[in-house]
Short mmCIF file of C-alpha atoms in Angstrom, two decimals:
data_model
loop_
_atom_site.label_atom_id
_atom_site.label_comp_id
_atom_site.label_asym_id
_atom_site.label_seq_id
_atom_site.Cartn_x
_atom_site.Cartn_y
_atom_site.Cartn_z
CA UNK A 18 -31.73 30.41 -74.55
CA UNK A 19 -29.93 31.12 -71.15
CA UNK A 20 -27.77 28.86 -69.22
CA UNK A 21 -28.61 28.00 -65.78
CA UNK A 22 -26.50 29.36 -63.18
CA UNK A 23 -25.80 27.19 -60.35
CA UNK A 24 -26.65 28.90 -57.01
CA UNK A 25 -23.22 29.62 -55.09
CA UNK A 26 -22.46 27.45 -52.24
CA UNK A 27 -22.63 29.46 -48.64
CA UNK A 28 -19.34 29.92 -47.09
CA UNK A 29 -18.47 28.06 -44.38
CA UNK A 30 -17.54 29.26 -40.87
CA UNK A 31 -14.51 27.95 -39.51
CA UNK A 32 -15.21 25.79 -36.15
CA UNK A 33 -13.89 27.31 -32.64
CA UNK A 34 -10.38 25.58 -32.36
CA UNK A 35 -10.54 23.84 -28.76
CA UNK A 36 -9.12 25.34 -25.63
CA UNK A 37 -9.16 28.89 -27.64
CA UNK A 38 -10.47 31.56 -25.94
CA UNK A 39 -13.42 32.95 -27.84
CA UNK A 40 -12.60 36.20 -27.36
CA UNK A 41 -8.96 35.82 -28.87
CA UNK A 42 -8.82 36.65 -32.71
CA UNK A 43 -9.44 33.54 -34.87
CA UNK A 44 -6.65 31.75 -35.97
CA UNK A 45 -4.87 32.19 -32.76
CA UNK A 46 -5.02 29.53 -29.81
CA UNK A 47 -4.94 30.29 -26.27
CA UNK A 48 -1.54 28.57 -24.97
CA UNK A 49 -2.92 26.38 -21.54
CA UNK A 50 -1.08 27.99 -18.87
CA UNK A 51 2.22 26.09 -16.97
CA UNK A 52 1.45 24.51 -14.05
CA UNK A 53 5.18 25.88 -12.71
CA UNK A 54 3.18 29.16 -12.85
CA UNK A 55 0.22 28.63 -11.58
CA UNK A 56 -0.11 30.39 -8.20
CA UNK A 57 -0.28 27.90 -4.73
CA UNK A 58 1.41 25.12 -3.37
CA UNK A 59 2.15 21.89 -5.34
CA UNK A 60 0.56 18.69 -4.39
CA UNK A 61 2.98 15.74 -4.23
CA UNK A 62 1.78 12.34 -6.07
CA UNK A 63 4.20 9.62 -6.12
CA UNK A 64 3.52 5.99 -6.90
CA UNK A 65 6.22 3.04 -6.06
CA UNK A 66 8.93 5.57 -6.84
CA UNK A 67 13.09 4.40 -6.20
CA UNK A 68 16.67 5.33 -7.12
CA UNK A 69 19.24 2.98 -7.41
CA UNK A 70 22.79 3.78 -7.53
CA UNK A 71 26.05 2.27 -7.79
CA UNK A 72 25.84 0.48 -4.84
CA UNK A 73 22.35 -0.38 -4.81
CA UNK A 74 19.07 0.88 -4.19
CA UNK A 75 19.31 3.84 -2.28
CA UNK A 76 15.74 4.24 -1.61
CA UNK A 77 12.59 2.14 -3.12
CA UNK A 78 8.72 1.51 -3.45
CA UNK A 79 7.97 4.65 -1.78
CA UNK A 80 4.59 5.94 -2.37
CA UNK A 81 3.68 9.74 -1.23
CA UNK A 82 0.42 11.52 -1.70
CA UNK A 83 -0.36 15.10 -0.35
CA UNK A 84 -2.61 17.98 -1.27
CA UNK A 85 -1.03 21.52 -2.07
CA UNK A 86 -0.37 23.62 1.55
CA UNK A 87 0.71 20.46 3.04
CA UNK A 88 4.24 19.51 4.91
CA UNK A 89 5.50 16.20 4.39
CA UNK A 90 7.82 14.88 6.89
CA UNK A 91 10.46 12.27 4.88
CA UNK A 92 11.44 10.44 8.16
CA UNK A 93 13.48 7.12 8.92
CA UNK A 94 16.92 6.07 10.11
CA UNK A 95 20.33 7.47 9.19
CA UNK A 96 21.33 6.14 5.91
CA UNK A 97 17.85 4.71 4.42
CA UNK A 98 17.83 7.73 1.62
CA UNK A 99 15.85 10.72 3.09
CA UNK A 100 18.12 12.93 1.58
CA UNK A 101 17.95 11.65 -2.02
CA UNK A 102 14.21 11.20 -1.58
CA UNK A 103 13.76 14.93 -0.80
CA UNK A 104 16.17 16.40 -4.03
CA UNK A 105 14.31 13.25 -6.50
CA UNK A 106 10.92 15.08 -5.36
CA UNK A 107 12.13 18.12 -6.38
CA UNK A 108 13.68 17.46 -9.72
CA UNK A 109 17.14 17.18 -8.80
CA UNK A 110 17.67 13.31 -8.83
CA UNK A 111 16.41 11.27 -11.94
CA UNK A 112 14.20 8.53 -10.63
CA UNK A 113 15.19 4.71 -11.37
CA UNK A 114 11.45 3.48 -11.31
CA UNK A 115 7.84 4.61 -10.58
CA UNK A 116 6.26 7.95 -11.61
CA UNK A 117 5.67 11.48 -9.20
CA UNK A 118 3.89 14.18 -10.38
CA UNK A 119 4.46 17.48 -8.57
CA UNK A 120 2.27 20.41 -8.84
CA UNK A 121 0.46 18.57 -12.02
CA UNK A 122 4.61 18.24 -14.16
CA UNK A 123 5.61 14.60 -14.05
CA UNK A 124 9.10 14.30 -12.81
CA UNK A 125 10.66 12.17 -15.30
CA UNK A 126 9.52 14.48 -18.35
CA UNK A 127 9.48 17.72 -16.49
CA UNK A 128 12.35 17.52 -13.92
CA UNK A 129 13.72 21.35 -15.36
CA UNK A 130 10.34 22.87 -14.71
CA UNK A 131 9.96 21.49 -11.28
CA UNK A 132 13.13 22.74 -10.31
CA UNK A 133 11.83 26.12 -11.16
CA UNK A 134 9.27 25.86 -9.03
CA UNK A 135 10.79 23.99 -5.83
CA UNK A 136 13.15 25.98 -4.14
CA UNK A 137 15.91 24.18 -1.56
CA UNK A 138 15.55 25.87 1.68
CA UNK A 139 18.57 23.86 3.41
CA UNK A 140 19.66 21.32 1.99
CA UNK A 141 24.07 20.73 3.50
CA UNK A 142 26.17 19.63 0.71
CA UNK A 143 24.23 21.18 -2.02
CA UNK A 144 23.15 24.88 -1.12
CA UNK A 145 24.97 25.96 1.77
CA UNK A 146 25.55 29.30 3.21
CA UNK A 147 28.59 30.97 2.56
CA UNK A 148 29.59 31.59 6.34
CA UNK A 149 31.88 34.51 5.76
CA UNK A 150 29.06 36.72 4.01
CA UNK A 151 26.34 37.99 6.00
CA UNK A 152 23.07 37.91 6.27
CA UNK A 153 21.91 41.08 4.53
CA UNK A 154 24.81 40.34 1.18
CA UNK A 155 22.36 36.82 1.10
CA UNK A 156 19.66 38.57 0.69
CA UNK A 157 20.40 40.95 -1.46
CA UNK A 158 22.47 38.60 -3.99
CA UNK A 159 19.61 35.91 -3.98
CA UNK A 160 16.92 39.17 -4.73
CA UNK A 161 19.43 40.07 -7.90
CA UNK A 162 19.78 36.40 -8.59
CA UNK A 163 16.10 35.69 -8.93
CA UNK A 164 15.40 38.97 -11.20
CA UNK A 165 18.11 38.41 -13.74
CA UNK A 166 17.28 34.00 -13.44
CA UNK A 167 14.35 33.29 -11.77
CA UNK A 168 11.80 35.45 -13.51
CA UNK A 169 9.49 33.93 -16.37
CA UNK A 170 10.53 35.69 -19.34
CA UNK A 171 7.22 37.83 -19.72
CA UNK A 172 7.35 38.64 -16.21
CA UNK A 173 10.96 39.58 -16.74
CA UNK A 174 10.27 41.71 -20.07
CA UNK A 175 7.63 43.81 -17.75
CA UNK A 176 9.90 44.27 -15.18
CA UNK A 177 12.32 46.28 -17.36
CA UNK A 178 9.62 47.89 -18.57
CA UNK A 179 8.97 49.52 -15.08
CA UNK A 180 11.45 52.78 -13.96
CA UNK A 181 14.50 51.87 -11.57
CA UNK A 182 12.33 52.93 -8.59
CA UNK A 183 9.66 50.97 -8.93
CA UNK A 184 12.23 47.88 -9.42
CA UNK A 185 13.85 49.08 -6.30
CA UNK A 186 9.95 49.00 -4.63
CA UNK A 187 9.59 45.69 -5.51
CA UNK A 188 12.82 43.99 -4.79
CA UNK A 189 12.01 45.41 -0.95
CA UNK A 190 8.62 44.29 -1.07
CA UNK A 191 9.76 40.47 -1.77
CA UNK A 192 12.31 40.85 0.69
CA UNK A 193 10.13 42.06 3.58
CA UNK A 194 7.76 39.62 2.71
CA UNK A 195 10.22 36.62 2.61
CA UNK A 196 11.58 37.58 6.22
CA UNK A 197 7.62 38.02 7.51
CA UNK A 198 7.19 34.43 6.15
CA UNK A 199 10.45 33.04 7.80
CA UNK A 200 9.47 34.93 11.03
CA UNK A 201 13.62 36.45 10.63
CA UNK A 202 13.31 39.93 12.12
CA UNK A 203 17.00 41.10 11.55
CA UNK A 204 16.63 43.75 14.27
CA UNK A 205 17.07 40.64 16.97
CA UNK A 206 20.34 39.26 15.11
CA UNK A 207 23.77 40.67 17.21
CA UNK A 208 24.46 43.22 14.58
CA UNK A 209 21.58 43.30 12.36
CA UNK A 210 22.11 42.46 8.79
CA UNK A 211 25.46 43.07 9.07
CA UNK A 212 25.53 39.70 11.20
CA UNK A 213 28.13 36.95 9.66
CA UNK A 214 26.34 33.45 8.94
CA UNK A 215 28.64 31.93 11.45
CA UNK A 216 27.43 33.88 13.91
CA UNK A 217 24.09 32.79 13.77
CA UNK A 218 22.19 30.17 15.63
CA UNK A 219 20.99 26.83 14.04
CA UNK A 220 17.47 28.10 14.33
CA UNK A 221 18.38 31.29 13.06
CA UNK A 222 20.08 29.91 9.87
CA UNK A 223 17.20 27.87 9.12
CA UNK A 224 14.79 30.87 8.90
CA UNK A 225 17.45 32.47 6.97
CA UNK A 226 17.52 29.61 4.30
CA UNK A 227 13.47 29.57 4.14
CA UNK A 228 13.02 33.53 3.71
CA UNK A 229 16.03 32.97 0.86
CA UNK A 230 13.85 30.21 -0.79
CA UNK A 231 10.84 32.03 -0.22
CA UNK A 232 12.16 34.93 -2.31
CA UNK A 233 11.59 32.97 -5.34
CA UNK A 234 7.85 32.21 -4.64
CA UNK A 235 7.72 28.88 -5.06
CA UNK A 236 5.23 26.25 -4.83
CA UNK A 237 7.44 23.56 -3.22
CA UNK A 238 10.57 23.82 -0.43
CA UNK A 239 12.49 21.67 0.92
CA UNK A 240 14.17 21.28 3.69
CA UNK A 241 17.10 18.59 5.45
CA UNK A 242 17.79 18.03 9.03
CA UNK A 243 14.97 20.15 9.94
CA UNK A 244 15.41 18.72 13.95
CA UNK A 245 18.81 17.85 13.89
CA UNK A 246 20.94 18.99 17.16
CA UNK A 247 17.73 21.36 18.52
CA UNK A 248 16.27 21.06 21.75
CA UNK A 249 12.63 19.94 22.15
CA UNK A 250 11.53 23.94 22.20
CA UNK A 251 13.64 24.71 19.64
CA UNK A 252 12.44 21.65 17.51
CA UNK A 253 8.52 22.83 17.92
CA UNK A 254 9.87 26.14 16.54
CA UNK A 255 11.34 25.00 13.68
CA UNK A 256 8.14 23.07 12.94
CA UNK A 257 5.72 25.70 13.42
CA UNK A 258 8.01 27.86 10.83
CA UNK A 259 7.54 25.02 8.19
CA UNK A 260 3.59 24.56 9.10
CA UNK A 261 3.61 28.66 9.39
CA UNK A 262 4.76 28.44 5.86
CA UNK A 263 2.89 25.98 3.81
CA UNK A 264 -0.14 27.50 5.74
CA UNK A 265 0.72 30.29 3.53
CA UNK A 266 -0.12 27.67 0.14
CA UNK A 267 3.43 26.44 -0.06
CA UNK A 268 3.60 22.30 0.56
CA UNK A 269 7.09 21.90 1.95
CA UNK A 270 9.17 18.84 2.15
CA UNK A 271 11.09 18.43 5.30
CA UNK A 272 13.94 15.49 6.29
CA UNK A 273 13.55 14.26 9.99
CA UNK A 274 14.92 12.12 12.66
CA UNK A 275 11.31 11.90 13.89
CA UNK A 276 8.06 13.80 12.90
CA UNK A 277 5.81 15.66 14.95
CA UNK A 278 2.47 13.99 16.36
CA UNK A 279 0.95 17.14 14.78
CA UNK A 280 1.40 20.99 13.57
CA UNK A 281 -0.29 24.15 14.86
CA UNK A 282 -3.14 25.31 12.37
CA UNK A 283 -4.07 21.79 11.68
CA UNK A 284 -1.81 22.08 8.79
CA UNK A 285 -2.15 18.99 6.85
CA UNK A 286 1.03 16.60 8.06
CA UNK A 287 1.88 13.78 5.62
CA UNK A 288 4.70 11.29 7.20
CA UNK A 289 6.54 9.08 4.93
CA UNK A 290 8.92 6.63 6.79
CA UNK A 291 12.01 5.50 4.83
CA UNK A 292 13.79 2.43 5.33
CA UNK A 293 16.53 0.14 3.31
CA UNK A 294 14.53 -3.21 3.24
CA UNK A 295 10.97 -2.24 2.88
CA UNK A 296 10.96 0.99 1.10
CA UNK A 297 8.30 3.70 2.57
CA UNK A 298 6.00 2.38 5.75
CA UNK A 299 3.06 4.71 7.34
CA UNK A 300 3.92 6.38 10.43
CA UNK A 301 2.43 3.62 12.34
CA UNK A 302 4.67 0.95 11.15
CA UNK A 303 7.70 3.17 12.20
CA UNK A 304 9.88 1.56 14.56
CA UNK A 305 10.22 2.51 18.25
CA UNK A 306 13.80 2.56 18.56
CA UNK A 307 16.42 3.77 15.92
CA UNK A 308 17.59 0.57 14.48
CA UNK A 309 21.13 -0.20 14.97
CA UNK A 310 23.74 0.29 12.31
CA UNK A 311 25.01 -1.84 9.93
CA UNK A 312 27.61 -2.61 7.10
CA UNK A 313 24.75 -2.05 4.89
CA UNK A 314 23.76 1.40 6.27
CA UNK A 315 27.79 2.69 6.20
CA UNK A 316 27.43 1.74 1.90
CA UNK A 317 24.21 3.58 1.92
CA UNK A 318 25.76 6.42 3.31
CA UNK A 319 28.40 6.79 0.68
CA UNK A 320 25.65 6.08 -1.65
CA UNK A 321 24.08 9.31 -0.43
CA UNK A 322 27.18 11.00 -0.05
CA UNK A 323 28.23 10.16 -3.64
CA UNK A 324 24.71 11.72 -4.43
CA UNK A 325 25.39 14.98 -2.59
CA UNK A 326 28.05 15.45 -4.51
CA UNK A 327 26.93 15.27 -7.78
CA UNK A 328 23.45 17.06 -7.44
CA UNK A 329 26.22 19.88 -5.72
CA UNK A 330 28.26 19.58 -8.98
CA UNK A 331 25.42 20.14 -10.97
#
């Protein structure tokens, strides 16, 4: 008499893990890409955002919402937190209240990867120029700079893969394509790149700081005082640099005594108005005349100043 065999179960195929490509062996799951890598500007997305510090709030319920490739002009009286706003947006304050996202990171979890991506273009008091060096030693030590720090490790591991020419090739390449961006020829400076930074014009220094940030390839920039002590011609060149530039995919961030009705290219232009008692306002609430200042202005200034200092410490 022979015993029944029970048919063998079929085996069973292991389910596609989600988010793996199919293509990739099994097993193995497709890591989603960074969004600090991901090529293009950074759109800005803050909701009722402030920063309080030891003498108060330094700036509060400010609310800013712009697409990637846009400029967003941080404008308002002396003292009402511009400043702090701009290095908070790019992961260099911690935030008191409210949530941002920039470029899809939110900034109170992922403040270290936005600062990879958002580069300080001219910020006094936290990245300034070394006036003794010139302009071609600036160059050249932010280029070294941003291959042996800036690079994402892969990127970095191929680059020392390639031979010291091609290294060489590509360091120029960045550079010359930094200075196109800024619109710095260094044939027009008095002695070329051999020019001092205290020889150069305001206008000239603040190309010099964008094709420096630029080098990096960020997403975001951001730059302070963009008008301060420029004529009017002078002011609509520094503004068609910025608009030049986040035509070009990068949003920048740019601190104002007053914005510009508009920028060439009908580059997106998002105004944020700051002020001590109501927080952000549109650009139409923004008042006519500076308003005059106050007790309350001088203790946000050493607020900000107090800021400076550590965000330049660290």
């Amino acid at each position: 008499m022979t015993r029944h065999q029970p048919e063998p179960e079929p085996e069973r195929q292991p389910e596609p893990d989600a988010g793996r490509d199919p293509a990739a062996p099994a097993g193995r799951a497709t890591p989603a890409p960074d969004p600090a890598e991901l090529p293009g500007g950074a759109a800005v997305e803050a909701e009722r955002i402030g920063l309080k510090g030891p003498r108060g709030w330094v700036f509060r319920e400010v609310t800013v919402e712009a697409a990637p490739g846009s400029v967003v002009a941080l404008t308002g009286a002396s003292g009402t937190g511009r400043t702090c706003l701009l290095l908070a947006l790019t992961g260099r304050m911690k935030l008191t209240e409210g949530e941002a996202r920039i470029g899809g990171l939110r900034l109170r979890k992922q403040a270290a990867a936005i600062r990879r991506t958002a580069a300080l273009a001219h910020v006094p008091g936290v990245d300034d120029l070394e006036p003794s060096l010139t302009v071609g030693e600036h160059l050249r030590e932010r280029v070294l700079l941003q291959r042996r720090y800036g690079t994402a490790p892969l990127a970095a591991l191929k680059a020392a893969l390639r031979s010291p020419r091609q290294r060489r090739a590509d360091a120029r390449r960045v550079h010359d394509e930094a200075l196109a961006a800024a619109g710095l020829d260094l044939a027009t400076l008095p002695k070329g790149p051999r020019t001092a930074v205290r020889d150069l014009e305001r206008l000239e220094r603040l190309r010099l700081c964008v094709a420096l940030a630029l080098i990096g390839r960020p997403r975001l920039i951001a730059v302070d005082d963009v008008d301060l002590k420029l004529s009017a011609p002078l002011r609509e060149e520094a503004w068609a640099l910025l608009a030049s530039v986040a035509a070009s995919g990068v949003t920048v961030l740019a601190v104002c005594g007053e914005a510009p009705a508009g920028l060439p290219g009908d580059v997106p232009l998002v105004v944020v108005v700051t002020d001590r008692a109501t927080g952000a306002r549109t650009a139409e609430d923004a008042p006519a005349e500076p308003a005059p200042k106050t007790d309350d202005t001088d203790e946000t200034e050493k607020e900000t100043a107090d800021a400076l200092a550590e965000t330049g410490r660290a």
